[in-house]
């Protein structure tokens, strides 16, 4: 495998050949974001290179509804990321764990090898994917329990768990996961608001709450029930939009560490950069509001002024001393969850979708 394996996971990796988990036909998602269709029967060499690369392999598009290009809805994640997540889970043999998002079964098999397969329950929402995971797991004699269902509810019959690991991302951390983790336990969860859905959080669980810290960048597909896509801008956007100008570069406002602060303030809004012969345009798209920024020209329409909000959020981030992402944390309780900077009293933004 083209990745460094942390020593405690070496035996699990050796006992779990990734090729037993990858379907004969899939899509190799390379690190430069290009995709290569792979087919074991027609090009076994490329298939094997994909399997033993450090890249994700996409195993389902559009919830299985379509062939060809579409949204990625299931995969065998990047091996190095899988191992980082498992290592951050800080497990010991004999602990119990719940995995949300079985996918191919690969990460569940690794976990089962380390802590004992009887101690791992994994939940997959898609029945076909759950079935093929069961077949894959049988190939490595891994009798972890695969449940077909919505992992947003956790799995009460198996609780409390020492550890919870999600391999689909959330904006709102389901409280069921906190409730079903033993106090003192840990949860590893990919998290982020729509404009910055690429953070790996490590939660320490208390008696009735959990506190999370960002540990890494990580791109994951959303948990099904938390998917959200805004509509495109309306056809008459040019006519209805207010126009103004800006001195700020959208790439800076949505730059590395600022992006999370802006994303939190904007809530349910998506950012899309489009390039054509005239240059680059940033689109901000929310359910009822739209903005475009191109070459300093700003156009905004709808209920909100999204670029004005982005500029205000960016100023807030500068005023706070340009905090880097690990300074942002989340507290999750039964009533609500909130993001804070440095200390729990310094609340940044209430996760809007939870309150809507
Ligand atoms: C990145 S893949 C999982 C990778 C997997 N751990 C592996 O090693 O192959 C994410 C999976 O989460 C599943 N998923 C999405 N929403 C879910 C939900 N609400 N409950 C359970 N599984 C869900 C998807 O169907 C998909 O198979």
Short mmCIF file of C-alpha atoms and ligand atoms in Angstrom, two decimals:
data_model
loop_
_atom_site.label_atom_id
_atom_site.label_comp_id
_atom_site.label_asym_id
_atom_site.label_seq_id
_atom_site.Cartn_x
_atom_site.Cartn_y
_atom_site.Cartn_z
CA UNK A 1 0.00 0.00 0.00
CA UNK A 2 1.36 3.45 -0.97
CA UNK A 3 1.01 4.94 2.48
CA UNK A 4 2.70 4.89 5.88
CA UNK A 5 0.98 2.51 8.24
CA UNK A 6 1.02 3.40 11.96
CA UNK A 7 2.59 0.44 13.77
CA UNK A 8 -0.51 -0.60 15.79
CA UNK A 9 -2.42 -0.97 12.52
CA UNK A 10 0.23 -2.92 10.62
CA UNK A 11 -1.21 -6.40 11.34
CA UNK A 12 -4.74 -5.25 10.45
CA UNK A 13 -3.56 -3.77 7.13
CA UNK A 14 -1.58 -6.90 6.28
CA UNK A 15 -4.59 -9.12 7.01
CA UNK A 16 -6.99 -6.97 4.96
CA UNK A 17 -6.02 -6.77 1.27
CA UNK A 18 -7.78 -3.73 -0.19
CA UNK A 19 -8.30 -5.56 -3.50
CA UNK A 20 -10.91 -7.76 -1.82
CA UNK A 21 -13.05 -4.67 -1.17
CA UNK A 22 -12.91 -2.86 -4.53
CA UNK A 23 -15.49 -3.83 -7.17
CA UNK A 24 -14.31 -4.92 -10.62
CA UNK A 25 -15.61 -1.66 -12.13
CA UNK A 26 -15.18 1.61 -10.26
CA UNK A 27 -13.79 5.14 -10.58
CA UNK A 28 -10.26 5.98 -9.43
CA UNK A 29 -10.29 9.46 -7.86
CA UNK A 30 -6.71 10.63 -8.18
CA UNK A 31 -5.02 13.18 -5.95
CA UNK A 32 -5.15 15.81 -8.74
CA UNK A 33 -8.98 15.43 -8.62
CA UNK A 34 -9.16 13.72 -12.02
CA UNK A 35 -11.09 10.48 -12.29
CA UNK A 36 -10.15 7.34 -14.21
CA UNK A 37 -12.70 4.57 -14.83
CA UNK A 38 -11.17 1.24 -13.84
CA UNK A 39 -12.25 -2.19 -15.09
CA UNK A 40 -10.54 -5.29 -13.78
CA UNK A 41 -11.53 -7.46 -16.77
CA UNK A 42 -10.29 -5.13 -19.52
CA UNK A 43 -7.32 -3.43 -17.77
CA UNK A 44 -6.24 -5.36 -14.67
CA UNK A 45 -2.97 -3.42 -14.30
CA UNK A 46 -4.67 -0.03 -13.94
CA UNK A 47 -7.27 -1.57 -11.64
CA UNK A 48 -4.52 -2.92 -9.37
CA UNK A 49 -2.60 0.37 -9.43
CA UNK A 50 -5.76 2.18 -8.30
CA UNK A 51 -6.43 -0.37 -5.57
CA UNK A 52 -2.94 -0.01 -4.10
CA UNK A 53 -2.62 3.74 -4.63
CA UNK A 54 -3.24 6.13 -1.75
CA UNK A 55 -6.38 7.42 -3.51
CA UNK A 56 -10.08 7.05 -2.93
CA UNK A 57 -11.93 4.68 -5.25
CA UNK A 58 -15.50 5.72 -5.99
CA UNK A 59 -17.85 2.76 -5.90
CA UNK A 60 -21.23 4.43 -6.42
CA UNK A 61 -22.61 7.49 -8.22
CA UNK A 62 -25.97 9.17 -7.66
CA UNK A 63 -27.08 6.63 -5.03
CA UNK A 64 -26.73 3.93 -7.66
CA UNK A 65 -29.36 5.51 -9.91
CA UNK A 66 -27.15 6.43 -12.86
CA UNK A 67 -24.08 5.26 -14.71
CA UNK A 68 -21.40 7.68 -15.87
CA UNK A 69 -20.66 11.04 -14.29
CA UNK A 70 -22.67 12.05 -11.26
CA UNK A 71 -22.37 12.83 -7.58
CA UNK A 72 -20.08 10.49 -5.65
CA UNK A 73 -22.25 8.65 -3.13
CA UNK A 74 -20.03 5.79 -1.91
CA UNK A 75 -16.35 5.02 -1.96
CA UNK A 76 -13.43 3.21 -0.43
CA UNK A 77 -11.72 6.20 1.18
CA UNK A 78 -8.04 7.21 0.85
CA UNK A 79 -6.02 4.61 2.80
CA UNK A 80 -3.87 7.23 4.58
CA UNK A 81 -7.01 9.08 5.70
CA UNK A 82 -8.66 5.86 6.87
CA UNK A 83 -5.57 5.10 8.95
CA UNK A 84 -5.37 8.64 10.35
CA UNK A 85 -8.99 8.39 11.46
CA UNK A 86 -8.53 4.96 12.99
CA UNK A 87 -5.35 6.06 14.73
CA UNK A 88 -7.07 9.18 16.12
CA UNK A 89 -9.80 6.91 17.46
CA UNK A 90 -7.21 5.69 19.97
CA UNK A 91 -8.66 2.21 20.35
CA UNK A 92 -7.45 -0.73 22.38
CA UNK A 93 -8.30 -4.40 21.84
CA UNK A 94 -11.61 -5.22 23.50
CA UNK A 95 -13.16 -1.75 23.08
CA UNK A 96 -16.52 -1.44 21.35
CA UNK A 97 -17.06 0.79 18.32
CA UNK A 98 -19.85 2.01 16.07
CA UNK A 99 -19.01 2.98 12.50
CA UNK A 100 -21.45 5.09 10.47
CA UNK A 101 -20.99 4.56 6.71
CA UNK A 102 -19.90 0.96 6.00
CA UNK A 103 -19.18 1.57 2.30
CA UNK A 104 -17.04 -1.31 1.04
CA UNK A 105 -16.45 -2.57 4.59
CA UNK A 106 -12.71 -1.91 4.37
CA UNK A 107 -12.33 0.46 7.35
CA UNK A 108 -14.72 -1.66 9.44
CA UNK A 109 -12.59 -4.75 8.71
CA UNK A 110 -9.43 -2.93 9.86
CA UNK A 111 -11.15 -1.80 13.04
CA UNK A 112 -12.53 -5.29 13.67
CA UNK A 113 -9.08 -6.82 13.29
CA UNK A 114 -7.69 -4.46 15.91
CA UNK A 115 -10.39 -4.48 18.60
CA UNK A 116 -12.15 -7.76 17.82
CA UNK A 117 -14.80 -8.19 15.11
CA UNK A 118 -17.48 -8.98 17.70
CA UNK A 119 -16.95 -5.45 19.07
CA UNK A 120 -17.67 -3.56 15.83
CA UNK A 121 -21.08 -2.56 14.54
CA UNK A 122 -21.19 -0.69 11.24
CA UNK A 123 -24.27 0.95 9.68
CA UNK A 124 -24.88 1.55 5.99
CA UNK A 125 -27.93 3.37 4.65
CA UNK A 126 -27.83 1.87 1.16
CA UNK A 127 -29.04 -1.77 1.15
CA UNK A 128 -27.07 -2.76 -1.97
CA UNK A 129 -23.85 -1.32 -0.57
CA UNK A 130 -24.49 -3.01 2.78
CA UNK A 131 -24.97 -6.34 0.98
CA UNK A 132 -21.73 -6.04 -0.99
CA UNK A 133 -19.88 -5.04 2.20
CA UNK A 134 -21.09 -8.26 3.82
CA UNK A 135 -19.72 -10.22 0.84
CA UNK A 136 -16.38 -8.37 1.04
CA UNK A 137 -16.09 -8.89 4.79
CA UNK A 138 -16.68 -12.63 4.37
CA UNK A 139 -13.67 -12.76 2.03
CA UNK A 140 -11.41 -11.73 4.93
CA UNK A 141 -13.35 -13.76 7.51
CA UNK A 142 -14.39 -10.60 9.34
CA UNK A 143 -17.67 -11.18 11.20
CA UNK A 144 -18.24 -7.51 12.18
CA UNK A 145 -21.96 -6.69 12.31
CA UNK A 146 -23.31 -4.79 9.30
CA UNK A 147 -26.65 -3.06 9.94
CA UNK A 148 -28.68 -1.66 7.05
CA UNK A 149 -30.23 1.59 8.22
CA UNK A 150 -29.86 5.30 8.83
CA UNK A 151 -26.74 5.88 10.90
CA UNK A 152 -28.02 9.30 11.96
CA UNK A 153 -29.90 7.47 14.70
CA UNK A 154 -26.81 5.54 15.81
CA UNK A 155 -27.56 2.01 16.97
CA UNK A 156 -29.19 2.02 20.44
CA UNK A 157 -29.22 -1.79 20.91
CA UNK A 158 -25.42 -1.85 20.77
CA UNK A 159 -24.79 1.18 22.98
CA UNK A 160 -22.95 2.43 24.91
CA UNK A 161 -19.90 2.35 22.62
CA UNK A 162 -16.35 3.27 23.61
CA UNK A 163 -15.83 4.83 20.19
CA UNK A 164 -17.91 6.24 17.32
CA UNK A 165 -16.45 6.86 13.88
CA UNK A 166 -18.36 8.40 10.97
CA UNK A 167 -17.17 8.06 7.39
CA UNK A 168 -19.84 10.42 6.00
CA UNK A 169 -19.72 14.10 6.92
CA UNK A 170 -22.23 16.15 8.89
CA UNK A 171 -23.07 19.77 9.48
CA UNK A 172 -25.08 18.95 12.58
CA UNK A 173 -23.61 16.22 14.78
CA UNK A 174 -26.47 13.85 15.67
CA UNK A 175 -26.91 13.91 19.44
CA UNK A 176 -27.70 10.18 19.25
CA UNK A 177 -23.99 9.58 18.63
CA UNK A 178 -23.07 11.48 21.81
CA UNK A 179 -25.79 9.74 23.81
CA UNK A 180 -24.58 6.32 22.65
CA UNK A 181 -20.91 6.94 23.49
CA UNK A 182 -19.66 6.09 26.97
CA UNK A 183 -18.60 9.20 28.96
CA UNK A 184 -14.86 9.57 28.40
CA UNK A 185 -15.23 8.00 24.94
CA UNK A 186 -14.16 9.50 21.62
CA UNK A 187 -15.84 10.22 18.31
CA UNK A 188 -14.11 10.93 14.98
CA UNK A 189 -16.46 12.82 12.68
CA UNK A 190 -15.97 14.60 9.33
CA UNK A 191 -17.73 17.94 9.72
CA UNK A 192 -18.31 21.29 8.13
CA UNK A 193 -20.87 23.88 7.04
CA UNK A 194 -21.79 23.72 3.32
CA UNK A 195 -19.06 26.17 2.24
CA UNK A 196 -16.32 24.42 4.25
CA UNK A 197 -17.29 20.76 4.44
CA UNK A 198 -13.78 19.42 4.81
CA UNK A 199 -12.82 19.14 8.47
CA UNK A 200 -12.09 16.10 10.56
CA UNK A 201 -13.22 16.59 14.16
CA UNK A 202 -12.22 14.63 17.22
CA UNK A 203 -14.84 14.76 19.99
CA UNK A 204 -14.32 13.96 23.63
CA UNK A 205 -17.64 12.81 25.07
CA UNK A 206 -18.79 13.86 28.55
CA UNK A 207 -21.86 12.91 30.62
CA UNK A 208 -24.34 14.78 28.43
CA UNK A 209 -22.28 16.69 25.86
CA UNK A 210 -19.29 16.37 23.55
CA UNK A 211 -16.56 18.86 22.66
CA UNK A 212 -14.88 18.66 19.29
CA UNK A 213 -11.60 19.98 17.89
CA UNK A 214 -10.49 20.11 14.26
CA UNK A 215 -7.58 17.76 13.67
CA UNK A 216 -7.23 17.58 9.88
CA UNK A 217 -8.62 18.49 6.50
CA UNK A 218 -10.74 15.70 5.08
CA UNK A 219 -13.29 15.61 2.27
CA UNK A 220 -16.19 13.24 2.78
CA UNK A 221 -19.57 12.81 1.17
CA UNK A 222 -22.48 14.01 3.29
CA UNK A 223 -24.62 11.82 5.48
CA UNK A 224 -27.72 11.28 3.32
CA UNK A 225 -30.19 13.07 5.57
CA UNK A 226 -27.97 16.18 5.73
CA UNK A 227 -27.43 16.73 2.02
CA UNK A 228 -28.23 20.23 0.86
CA UNK A 229 -27.96 21.82 -2.57
CA UNK A 230 -29.09 25.39 -3.36
CA UNK A 231 -30.90 26.14 -6.60
CA UNK A 232 -28.99 27.98 -9.35
CA UNK A 233 -29.41 31.73 -9.65
CA UNK A 234 -32.71 32.80 -11.33
CA UNK A 235 -32.78 33.47 -15.10
CA UNK A 236 -33.45 37.18 -14.52
CA UNK A 237 -30.53 37.53 -12.07
CA UNK A 238 -28.86 40.24 -14.21
CA UNK A 239 -31.99 42.40 -14.17
CA UNK A 240 -32.89 42.03 -10.49
CA UNK A 241 -29.35 42.24 -9.03
CA UNK A 242 -27.97 45.30 -7.19
CA UNK A 243 -24.52 46.22 -8.43
CA UNK A 244 -21.54 47.49 -6.44
CA UNK A 245 -17.76 47.05 -6.36
CA UNK A 246 -15.28 45.45 -3.99
CA UNK A 247 -11.55 45.73 -3.34
CA UNK A 248 -11.42 42.30 -1.74
CA UNK A 249 -10.25 39.27 -3.68
CA UNK A 250 -12.80 36.42 -3.30
CA UNK A 251 -9.93 33.90 -3.23
CA UNK A 252 -8.57 35.69 -0.14
CA UNK A 253 -11.97 36.00 1.57
CA UNK A 254 -12.48 32.27 0.98
CA UNK A 255 -8.81 31.42 1.59
CA UNK A 256 -7.53 28.60 3.72
CA UNK A 257 -8.26 29.54 7.35
CA UNK A 258 -10.70 32.41 6.65
CA UNK A 259 -13.02 30.14 4.74
CA UNK A 260 -14.34 28.35 7.83
CA UNK A 261 -15.18 31.65 9.57
CA UNK A 262 -16.96 32.93 6.46
CA UNK A 263 -18.74 29.60 5.96
CA UNK A 264 -20.00 29.61 9.54
CA UNK A 265 -21.38 33.12 9.24
CA UNK A 266 -23.05 32.44 5.91
CA UNK A 267 -24.65 29.16 7.02
CA UNK A 268 -26.65 27.52 4.24
CA UNK A 269 -24.80 28.95 1.28
CA UNK A 270 -22.56 27.40 -1.34
CA UNK A 271 -19.52 28.98 -3.03
CA UNK A 272 -18.64 28.08 -6.61
CA UNK A 273 -15.73 29.50 -8.63
CA UNK A 274 -16.37 29.53 -12.40
CA UNK A 275 -13.77 30.39 -15.03
CA UNK A 276 -14.39 31.46 -18.62
CA UNK A 277 -12.60 33.60 -21.22
CA UNK A 278 -13.38 36.78 -19.27
CA UNK A 279 -11.83 35.49 -16.03
CA UNK A 280 -12.98 34.00 -12.76
CA UNK A 281 -16.36 34.54 -11.09
CA UNK A 282 -17.29 33.61 -7.54
CA UNK A 283 -20.93 32.59 -7.14
CA UNK A 284 -22.53 32.53 -3.71
CA UNK A 285 -25.77 30.55 -3.83
CA UNK A 286 -28.31 30.25 -1.02
CA UNK A 287 -31.92 29.06 -1.11
CA UNK A 288 -33.34 32.55 -1.63
CA UNK A 289 -30.32 34.75 -2.44
CA UNK A 290 -27.50 34.88 -4.97
CA UNK A 291 -24.33 36.92 -5.49
CA UNK A 292 -21.57 37.01 -8.09
CA UNK A 293 -18.14 38.66 -7.82
CA UNK A 294 -15.94 39.04 -10.85
CA UNK A 295 -13.05 41.44 -11.41
CA UNK A 296 -14.21 43.64 -8.50
CA UNK A 297 -17.80 43.87 -9.82
CA UNK A 298 -20.42 42.62 -7.36
CA UNK A 299 -24.01 41.66 -8.15
CA UNK A 300 -26.42 40.59 -5.42
CA UNK A 301 -30.11 39.65 -5.43
CA UNK A 302 -32.67 38.01 -3.17
CA UNK A 303 -33.47 38.23 0.52
CA UNK A 304 -29.81 38.36 1.66
CA UNK A 305 -26.77 40.29 0.46
CA UNK A 306 -24.41 37.34 0.44
CA UNK A 307 -21.20 39.10 -0.61
CA UNK A 308 -21.76 41.83 2.01
CA UNK A 309 -22.16 39.05 4.59
CA UNK A 310 -18.95 37.38 3.36
CA UNK A 311 -17.01 40.66 3.62
CA UNK A 312 -18.36 41.26 7.16
CA UNK A 313 -17.42 37.71 8.18
CA UNK A 314 -13.93 38.17 6.73
CA UNK A 315 -13.51 41.44 8.71
CA UNK A 316 -14.62 39.59 11.85
CA UNK A 317 -11.99 36.93 11.18
CA UNK A 318 -9.27 39.58 10.76
CA UNK A 319 -10.39 41.34 13.98
CA UNK A 320 -10.03 38.02 15.85
CA UNK A 321 -6.37 37.88 14.77
CA UNK A 322 -6.86 35.63 11.71
CA UNK A 323 -7.43 32.45 13.76
CA UNK A 324 -6.30 29.16 12.24
CA UNK A 325 -8.79 26.30 12.05
CA UNK A 326 -7.64 24.28 15.11
CA UNK A 327 -8.76 27.25 17.28
CA UNK A 328 -12.38 26.56 16.33
CA UNK A 329 -14.26 23.99 18.42
CA UNK A 330 -17.82 22.68 18.74
CA UNK A 331 -19.90 21.77 21.73
CA UNK A 332 -22.79 19.38 21.12
CA UNK A 333 -25.58 19.01 23.69
CA UNK A 334 -29.08 17.53 23.50
CA UNK A 335 -30.54 21.01 23.00
CA UNK A 336 -28.15 22.53 20.48
CA UNK A 337 -24.63 22.66 19.13
CA UNK A 338 -22.43 25.69 18.77
CA UNK A 339 -19.05 26.58 17.33
CA UNK A 340 -16.64 28.60 19.45
CA UNK A 341 -13.27 30.22 19.11
CA UNK A 342 -10.72 29.50 21.87
CA UNK A 343 -13.29 29.32 24.69
CA UNK A 344 -16.90 28.06 24.84
CA UNK A 345 -18.21 31.54 25.75
CA UNK A 346 -16.81 32.96 22.52
CA UNK A 347 -19.57 31.59 20.30
CA UNK A 348 -19.03 32.04 16.57
CA UNK A 349 -22.26 30.97 14.96
CA UNK A 350 -25.12 28.70 15.82
CA UNK A 351 -25.44 25.94 13.31
CA UNK A 352 -28.46 27.24 11.41
CA UNK A 353 -29.83 24.01 9.97
CA UNK A 354 -30.21 22.58 13.46
CA UNK A 355 -32.47 25.45 14.42
CA UNK A 356 -34.50 25.62 11.26
C1 LIG B 1 -16.98 7.35 2.18
S1 LIG B 1 -18.13 6.05 2.15
C2 LIG B 1 -17.58 4.96 3.42
C3 LIG B 1 -16.21 4.37 3.24
C4 LIG B 1 -16.05 3.11 4.03
N1 LIG B 1 -15.84 3.35 5.43
C5 LIG B 1 -15.00 2.18 3.44
O1 LIG B 1 -14.02 1.88 4.11
O2 LIG B 1 -15.21 1.74 2.31
C6 LIG B 1 -19.53 6.78 2.97
C7 LIG B 1 -20.69 5.81 3.12
O3 LIG B 1 -21.65 6.39 4.02
C8 LIG B 1 -22.92 5.94 3.62
N2 LIG B 1 -23.95 6.78 4.24
C9 LIG B 1 -24.38 8.00 3.86
N3 LIG B 1 -25.37 8.42 4.68
C10 LIG B 1 -25.54 7.44 5.62
C11 LIG B 1 -26.41 7.30 6.71
N4 LIG B 1 -27.31 8.22 7.02
N5 LIG B 1 -26.31 6.18 7.46
C12 LIG B 1 -25.41 5.20 7.15
N6 LIG B 1 -24.57 5.28 6.09
C13 LIG B 1 -24.63 6.39 5.34
C14 LIG B 1 -22.85 6.03 2.10
O4 LIG B 1 -23.87 5.25 1.49
C15 LIG B 1 -21.45 5.52 1.83
O5 LIG B 1 -21.45 4.15 1.57
#
